[in-house]
Amino acid sequence: MDIEFSRLFKKISRRQFLDERFDKKHYVEHGAFEDVDMLFSWTALNDLFNRSALWEEGTIELALDGQVIPAAQYCRSGVGRQGGKVMRPDQNRVNHFLRQGATLVLDFLHGIDPAIQDVALCLERLTGAPTSCNAYCSWKEVRGYESHFDVMDVFAIQIEGEKLWNIYSGRAPNPAFMPGVSPADFSVEQHHQMRGEIVEQVLMKPGDVLYIPRGLYHDALAREGDSLHLSFGATHDMGATAFTMLARDIQPEDAFRRSLPHLDDPGGLAAYLTELGQIVAARMADPKFHAAVRHMQMQNLHDKVFRHRLPRRDADQFFMVHRRPPMLVRRGPNWALEMGSEKVDLPEAVAPIAKYVLEREFVWATDLMEAFPTAGPMLGTLLSDFEARGILIRFHS
């Protein structure tokens, strides 16, 4: 099923969310995801969990009383797909901890379940960041995790049962999986000091959706019955990512292969390092490097939006619509696109096609052709024009 923002939230528009909430403040909407059982359920979870070949250390986690249980305590050695040794969950050991109330987490559901993948893709278009999904199973009044912050933006969808979330005032600035700034680098006592006061308690019931910006402190506890929720995490590339790309590209260059000046020549060392810094600054400002970084961002989504149509062996064409598209307005006998202070006239015949595109988050070329079978070359002209104006972003050729 195709998932767009309006399937996740009903009371706030995508533009409002981006302007007012995204990376700023948490947001909850009760009953937002209708027919949530069509997305996931205990039955679907058991179906996946019983496929033992899917799970190994790194894709399953157990936590109890605020502590993550070491995988060695509930996994045993097994054989992977390539014949090598892997650590797979041992049923009896897992059940031992589940009977004690341990929270069960299954990872990588976005790569297994098609409906969950569609939600992840929706959030990737929204955030511009690779998005994963975990399922969390927890039990009434048994705490799995202590108060913490995440390095990703979190979108939680309650599937079954009830869970009470505490949202705190404290927020870690720009957290990342790097030494000194990741959640694991702080003790429980430090987290309790940094979390601040509770600003809101959110009782999540099936169909409720909660957004938590990265770095914002929170914790959660199942209330009535057994709780199952999906947690989607959008993990952003950072400025350091771009710097790593640049460092890899420039290492072979002559200037970076010269020996550092001797330690008794501090002036020479300073001059050399300044020269390197100037080269780095020039490369960072180079439009070609900007294009390379953008290409890297697009590749994070590129491999997930193929539409195979076997036995036909040609790929469909995918376009992502800009998150803040222009407005389509009537101007006398014609229509126009309002793009800031600029207005672009559109012929009457093109307006329905433009409306179709601008009302969506993404467009497949075949869907567009099926919707307007008599439009002919007009479709290609509009797509090319919208792409040139940045309204559409083409992912496949």
Coordinates of C-alpha atoms in Angstrom, one line a residue:
M1 CA 0.0 0.0 0.0
D2 CA 1.2 3.5 -0.8
I3 CA 1.7 5.5 2.4
E4 CA 1.8 9.3 2.4
F5 CA 2.0 11.7 5.3
S6 CA -1.8 12.1 5.6
R7 CA -2.0 8.4 6.4
L8 CA 0.2 9.0 9.5
F9 CA -1.2 12.3 10.7
K10 CA -4.6 13.8 10.1
K11 CA -4.7 17.0 12.2
I12 CA -1.5 18.6 10.9
S13 CA -0.4 19.1 7.3
R14 CA 3.0 18.0 6.0
R15 CA 4.1 21.6 5.6
Q16 CA 3.0 22.5 9.1
F17 CA 4.8 19.5 10.5
L18 CA 8.0 20.5 8.8
D19 CA 7.7 24.1 9.8
E20 CA 6.5 23.8 13.4
R21 CA 7.5 20.3 14.7
F22 CA 10.2 18.6 12.8
D23 CA 13.5 18.7 14.8
K24 CA 11.8 21.2 17.1
K25 CA 9.2 19.6 19.4
H26 CA 7.4 16.3 19.9
Y27 CA 4.0 15.7 18.4
V28 CA 1.3 13.2 19.2
E29 CA -1.9 12.4 17.4
H30 CA -4.4 9.9 18.9
G31 CA -6.1 7.6 16.5
A32 CA -4.2 9.0 13.5
F33 CA -3.4 5.7 11.8
E34 CA -6.7 4.1 11.0
D35 CA -6.9 0.3 10.6
V36 CA -3.6 -0.1 12.3
D37 CA -4.1 -3.8 12.3
M38 CA -3.6 -3.7 8.5
L39 CA -0.1 -2.5 9.2
F40 CA 1.0 -4.9 11.9
S41 CA -0.3 -7.2 14.7
W42 CA 0.6 -9.8 17.2
T43 CA -0.2 -12.4 14.4
A44 CA 2.2 -10.7 12.0
L45 CA 4.9 -10.4 14.7
N46 CA 4.6 -14.1 15.6
D47 CA 4.8 -15.1 11.9
L48 CA 8.0 -13.2 11.5
F49 CA 9.5 -14.2 14.9
N50 CA 8.9 -17.9 14.1
R51 CA 11.0 -17.6 11.0
S52 CA 14.2 -18.3 12.9
A53 CA 16.6 -17.8 10.0
L54 CA 15.7 -14.1 10.0
W55 CA 17.1 -13.4 13.4
E56 CA 20.6 -13.3 14.8
E57 CA 22.6 -11.1 17.1
G58 CA 22.2 -7.5 15.8
T59 CA 18.6 -8.0 14.7
I60 CA 17.1 -9.0 18.0
E61 CA 17.4 -7.5 21.5
L62 CA 16.1 -8.1 25.0
A63 CA 16.1 -5.5 27.8
L64 CA 15.0 -5.8 31.4
D65 CA 14.9 -3.3 34.3
G66 CA 16.7 -0.7 32.2
Q67 CA 19.5 -2.9 31.1
V68 CA 20.1 -4.5 27.7
I69 CA 20.7 -8.2 28.1
P70 CA 24.0 -9.4 26.5
A71 CA 23.2 -11.5 23.4
A72 CA 25.4 -14.3 24.7
Q73 CA 22.8 -14.9 27.4
Y74 CA 20.0 -15.8 25.0
C75 CA 21.7 -16.7 21.8
R76 CA 23.7 -19.8 20.7
S77 CA 26.0 -20.5 17.8
G78 CA 24.4 -21.3 14.5
V79 CA 25.1 -21.5 10.8
G80 CA 24.5 -18.4 8.6
R81 CA 23.5 -18.3 4.9
Q82 CA 27.1 -18.3 3.8
G83 CA 28.0 -21.2 6.0
G84 CA 29.8 -19.1 8.6
K85 CA 29.0 -19.1 12.3
V86 CA 26.4 -16.6 13.6
M87 CA 24.7 -16.1 17.0
R88 CA 21.0 -17.0 16.8
P89 CA 18.3 -16.7 19.5
D90 CA 17.8 -19.8 21.5
Q91 CA 14.1 -20.4 22.1
N92 CA 14.3 -21.6 25.6
R93 CA 16.7 -18.8 26.7
V94 CA 14.6 -16.1 25.0
N95 CA 11.4 -17.5 26.7
H96 CA 13.2 -17.5 30.1
F97 CA 13.8 -13.8 29.9
L98 CA 10.3 -13.0 28.4
R99 CA 8.7 -14.8 31.4
Q100 CA 10.6 -12.3 33.6
G101 CA 9.1 -9.4 31.6
A102 CA 12.0 -8.6 29.3
T103 CA 11.2 -6.3 26.4
L104 CA 11.6 -7.9 23.1
V105 CA 12.9 -5.9 20.1
L106 CA 13.0 -7.2 16.5
D107 CA 15.0 -5.0 14.1
F108 CA 15.1 -4.6 10.3
L109 CA 11.3 -5.0 9.8
H110 CA 11.6 -2.3 7.1
G111 CA 13.6 -4.8 5.0
I112 CA 11.1 -7.7 5.6
D113 CA 7.5 -6.4 5.7
P114 CA 6.2 -4.5 2.6
A115 CA 3.6 -2.4 4.5
I116 CA 6.3 -1.4 7.1
Q117 CA 8.7 -0.6 4.2
D118 CA 6.1 1.8 2.7
V119 CA 5.8 3.7 6.0
A120 CA 9.6 3.8 6.2
L121 CA 9.8 5.2 2.7
C122 CA 7.2 7.9 3.5
L123 CA 9.3 9.0 6.5
E124 CA 12.5 9.0 4.4
R125 CA 10.8 11.4 1.9
L126 CA 9.7 13.5 4.9
T127 CA 13.0 13.6 6.8
G128 CA 15.5 13.0 3.9
A129 CA 17.2 10.4 6.1
P130 CA 17.5 6.6 5.9
T131 CA 14.7 5.1 8.1
S132 CA 14.6 1.8 9.9
C133 CA 11.9 0.0 11.9
N134 CA 11.9 -2.0 15.1
A135 CA 9.0 -3.8 16.8
Y136 CA 8.9 -3.4 20.6
C137 CA 7.0 -6.0 22.7
S138 CA 6.6 -5.1 26.4
W139 CA 4.5 -6.1 29.3
K140 CA 2.4 -4.4 31.9
E141 CA 4.4 -2.4 34.4
V142 CA 7.7 -4.0 33.5
R143 CA 10.3 -1.4 32.5
G144 CA 12.6 -2.4 29.6
Y145 CA 14.7 0.8 29.1
E146 CA 15.7 3.7 31.3
S147 CA 15.2 7.3 30.3
H148 CA 17.3 8.0 27.3
F149 CA 17.7 10.0 24.1
D150 CA 18.0 8.6 20.6
V151 CA 20.3 9.6 17.8
M152 CA 17.5 9.4 15.3
D153 CA 14.1 11.1 14.9
V154 CA 11.6 8.6 16.2
F155 CA 8.0 7.9 14.9
A156 CA 6.2 5.5 17.2
I157 CA 3.0 3.8 16.1
Q158 CA 1.1 1.9 18.8
I159 CA -0.2 -1.4 17.4
E160 CA -1.7 -3.3 20.4
G161 CA -2.2 -2.5 24.1
E162 CA -1.4 0.7 25.9
K163 CA 1.9 2.4 26.7
L164 CA 2.6 5.5 28.7
W165 CA 5.4 7.7 27.4
N166 CA 7.2 10.3 29.5
I167 CA 8.5 13.2 27.4
Y168 CA 11.2 15.3 29.2
S169 CA 12.5 18.8 28.8
G170 CA 16.1 17.8 28.3
R171 CA 17.6 17.4 24.9
A172 CA 21.0 16.3 23.8
P173 CA 22.4 18.6 21.1
N174 CA 23.0 16.8 17.7
P175 CA 23.6 13.3 19.1
A176 CA 25.3 10.7 16.9
F177 CA 26.9 7.3 17.0
M178 CA 30.2 8.8 17.9
P179 CA 32.3 8.5 21.1
G180 CA 31.3 11.0 23.7
V181 CA 27.9 12.0 22.2
S182 CA 26.0 8.7 21.9
P183 CA 23.5 7.5 24.5
A184 CA 25.7 4.6 25.6
D185 CA 28.5 7.1 26.7
F186 CA 26.5 8.4 29.6
S187 CA 25.6 6.6 32.9
V188 CA 22.1 6.1 34.2
E189 CA 22.8 8.9 36.7
Q190 CA 24.0 11.3 34.0
H191 CA 20.9 10.6 31.9
H192 CA 18.7 11.3 34.9
Q193 CA 20.4 14.6 35.5
M194 CA 20.3 15.6 31.8
R195 CA 16.6 14.6 31.1
G196 CA 15.1 17.5 33.0
E197 CA 11.4 17.6 34.0
I198 CA 8.5 15.7 32.5
V199 CA 6.8 18.1 30.1
E200 CA 4.1 15.7 28.9
Q201 CA 2.8 12.2 29.6
V202 CA 1.4 10.5 26.5
L203 CA -0.8 7.4 26.8
M204 CA -0.6 5.6 23.5
K205 CA -3.4 3.4 22.3
P206 CA -3.7 1.4 19.0
G207 CA -3.5 3.8 16.1
D208 CA -1.8 6.6 18.0
V209 CA 1.3 8.1 16.4
L210 CA 4.1 9.9 18.4
Y211 CA 7.0 11.9 17.0
I212 CA 10.1 12.5 19.1
P213 CA 12.9 14.6 17.7
R214 CA 16.4 13.2 18.0
G215 CA 18.1 13.9 21.3
L216 CA 14.9 14.5 23.2
Y217 CA 14.7 12.5 26.4
H218 CA 11.9 10.0 26.9
D219 CA 10.9 6.7 28.5
A220 CA 7.9 4.4 28.2
L221 CA 6.1 1.8 30.2
A222 CA 3.3 -0.6 29.2
R223 CA 0.1 0.1 31.1
E224 CA -3.0 -2.0 30.2
G225 CA -2.3 -5.4 28.8
D226 CA 0.6 -6.4 26.6
S227 CA 2.0 -3.7 24.4
L228 CA 3.2 -3.8 20.8
H229 CA 4.4 -0.8 18.9
L230 CA 6.5 0.0 15.9
S231 CA 9.4 2.4 16.2
F232 CA 10.6 4.1 13.0
G233 CA 14.0 5.8 13.3
A234 CA 15.3 8.3 10.7
T235 CA 19.0 8.6 11.1
H236 CA 20.5 11.6 9.4
D237 CA 23.8 12.0 7.6
M238 CA 25.8 14.7 9.2
G239 CA 28.4 17.3 8.2
A240 CA 31.0 14.8 9.3
T241 CA 29.6 12.5 6.7
A242 CA 30.4 15.0 4.0
F243 CA 33.8 15.6 5.4
T244 CA 34.5 11.9 5.4
M245 CA 33.6 11.8 1.7
L246 CA 36.0 14.6 1.0
A247 CA 38.8 13.1 3.1
R248 CA 38.5 9.9 1.1
D249 CA 38.6 11.7 -2.2
I250 CA 41.5 14.0 -1.5
Q251 CA 43.9 11.6 0.1
P252 CA 45.5 10.6 -3.2
E253 CA 46.2 14.2 -4.2
D254 CA 49.8 15.3 -4.1
A255 CA 49.4 18.1 -1.5
F256 CA 48.0 15.5 1.0
R257 CA 50.7 13.0 0.4
R258 CA 53.6 15.3 1.3
S259 CA 55.4 14.6 4.5
L260 CA 54.7 16.8 7.5
P261 CA 57.5 19.3 8.2
H262 CA 59.9 18.3 11.0
L263 CA 58.8 19.0 14.5
D264 CA 61.6 21.6 14.9
D265 CA 59.9 23.7 12.1
P266 CA 56.6 24.9 13.7
G267 CA 56.4 27.7 11.1
G268 CA 56.7 25.3 8.2
L269 CA 54.1 22.9 9.8
A270 CA 51.7 25.8 10.3
A271 CA 52.1 27.0 6.7
Y272 CA 51.6 23.5 5.4
L273 CA 48.4 22.8 7.5
T274 CA 47.0 26.2 6.5
E275 CA 47.6 25.3 2.8
L276 CA 45.7 22.0 3.3
G277 CA 42.9 23.8 5.0
Q278 CA 42.6 26.2 2.1
I279 CA 42.4 23.3 -0.3
V280 CA 39.7 21.6 1.8
A281 CA 37.7 24.9 2.0
A282 CA 37.9 25.3 -1.8
R283 CA 36.7 21.7 -2.4
M284 CA 33.9 22.1 0.2
A285 CA 32.7 25.2 -1.8
D286 CA 32.9 23.4 -5.1
P287 CA 29.5 22.8 -6.7
K288 CA 30.8 19.5 -8.0
F289 CA 31.3 18.3 -4.4
H290 CA 27.8 19.6 -3.5
A291 CA 26.4 17.5 -6.3
A292 CA 28.3 14.5 -5.0
V293 CA 26.9 14.9 -1.5
R294 CA 23.4 15.3 -2.8
H295 CA 23.9 12.2 -4.9
M296 CA 24.9 10.3 -1.8
Q297 CA 21.7 11.4 -0.1
M298 CA 19.7 10.3 -3.1
Q299 CA 21.4 6.9 -3.1
N300 CA 20.1 6.3 0.4
L301 CA 16.6 6.2 -1.1
H302 CA 17.4 5.2 -4.7
D303 CA 17.8 1.4 -4.0
K304 CA 14.5 1.2 -2.2
V305 CA 12.1 2.6 -4.8
F306 CA 12.5 0.3 -7.7
R307 CA 9.2 -1.0 -9.1
H308 CA 9.9 -4.3 -10.8
R309 CA 7.3 -5.5 -13.2
L310 CA 8.5 -9.0 -14.1
P311 CA 8.3 -10.6 -16.6
R312 CA 8.6 -7.1 -18.1
R313 CA 12.3 -6.1 -17.6
D314 CA 12.1 -2.3 -18.0
A315 CA 12.3 -0.2 -14.8
D316 CA 9.6 2.4 -14.0
Q317 CA 10.5 6.0 -13.5
F318 CA 10.2 7.5 -10.0
F319 CA 9.9 11.2 -9.1
M320 CA 9.9 12.6 -5.6
V321 CA 7.9 15.8 -5.2
H322 CA 9.5 18.6 -3.3
R323 CA 8.4 18.7 0.3
R324 CA 7.3 22.3 -0.1
P325 CA 5.7 22.3 -3.5
P326 CA 4.4 25.5 -5.2
M327 CA 0.7 26.5 -5.1
L328 CA -1.5 25.9 -8.1
V329 CA -3.8 28.9 -8.5
R330 CA -6.3 30.1 -11.1
R331 CA -5.4 33.2 -13.1
G332 CA -8.2 34.2 -15.5
P333 CA -8.6 31.5 -18.2
N334 CA -5.3 29.9 -17.3
W335 CA -3.6 28.6 -14.2
A336 CA -0.3 29.5 -12.5
L337 CA 2.3 28.1 -10.2
E338 CA 3.1 30.4 -7.2
M339 CA 6.7 29.8 -6.4
G340 CA 7.5 32.4 -3.8
S341 CA 7.4 35.8 -5.6
E342 CA 7.5 34.1 -9.0
K343 CA 4.4 33.1 -10.9
V344 CA 4.6 30.7 -13.8
D345 CA 1.6 30.5 -16.2
L346 CA 0.2 27.1 -17.1
P347 CA -2.1 26.3 -20.0
E348 CA -5.6 25.0 -19.1
A349 CA -4.8 21.5 -20.5
V350 CA -1.8 21.1 -18.3
A351 CA -3.4 22.2 -15.0
P352 CA -5.1 18.8 -14.2
I353 CA -1.7 17.1 -14.7
A354 CA 0.1 19.6 -12.5
K355 CA -2.6 19.3 -9.8
Y356 CA -2.3 15.5 -9.9
V357 CA 1.5 15.8 -9.3
L358 CA 1.5 18.5 -6.7
E359 CA -1.1 16.7 -4.5
R360 CA 1.3 13.8 -4.1
E361 CA 4.6 13.1 -2.4
F362 CA 5.9 11.0 -5.3
V363 CA 4.9 10.0 -8.8
W364 CA 5.6 6.9 -10.9
A365 CA 5.7 7.6 -14.6
T366 CA 3.4 4.7 -15.5
D367 CA 0.8 5.9 -13.0
L368 CA 0.9 9.3 -14.5
M369 CA 0.4 7.9 -18.0
E370 CA -2.5 5.7 -16.9
A371 CA -4.2 8.7 -15.2
F372 CA -3.8 10.9 -18.4
P373 CA -3.7 8.4 -21.3
T374 CA -4.4 11.1 -23.9
A375 CA -1.9 13.7 -22.7
G376 CA 0.9 12.4 -25.0
P377 CA 4.0 14.5 -25.2
M378 CA 2.5 17.0 -22.7
L379 CA 3.4 14.6 -19.9
G380 CA 7.1 14.5 -20.7
T381 CA 7.2 18.3 -21.1
L382 CA 5.6 18.9 -17.8
L383 CA 7.9 16.4 -16.0
S384 CA 11.0 17.9 -17.5
D385 CA 9.9 21.5 -16.6
F386 CA 9.0 20.5 -13.1
E387 CA 12.4 18.7 -12.7
A388 CA 14.2 21.8 -14.0
R389 CA 12.4 24.0 -11.5
G390 CA 13.3 21.6 -8.6
I391 CA 9.6 20.6 -8.0
L392 CA 10.4 17.0 -9.0
I393 CA 13.5 15.0 -8.2
R394 CA 14.1 12.2 -10.6
F395 CA 15.6 9.0 -9.1
H396 CA 15.7 6.6 -12.1
S397 CA 16.5 7.1 -15.7

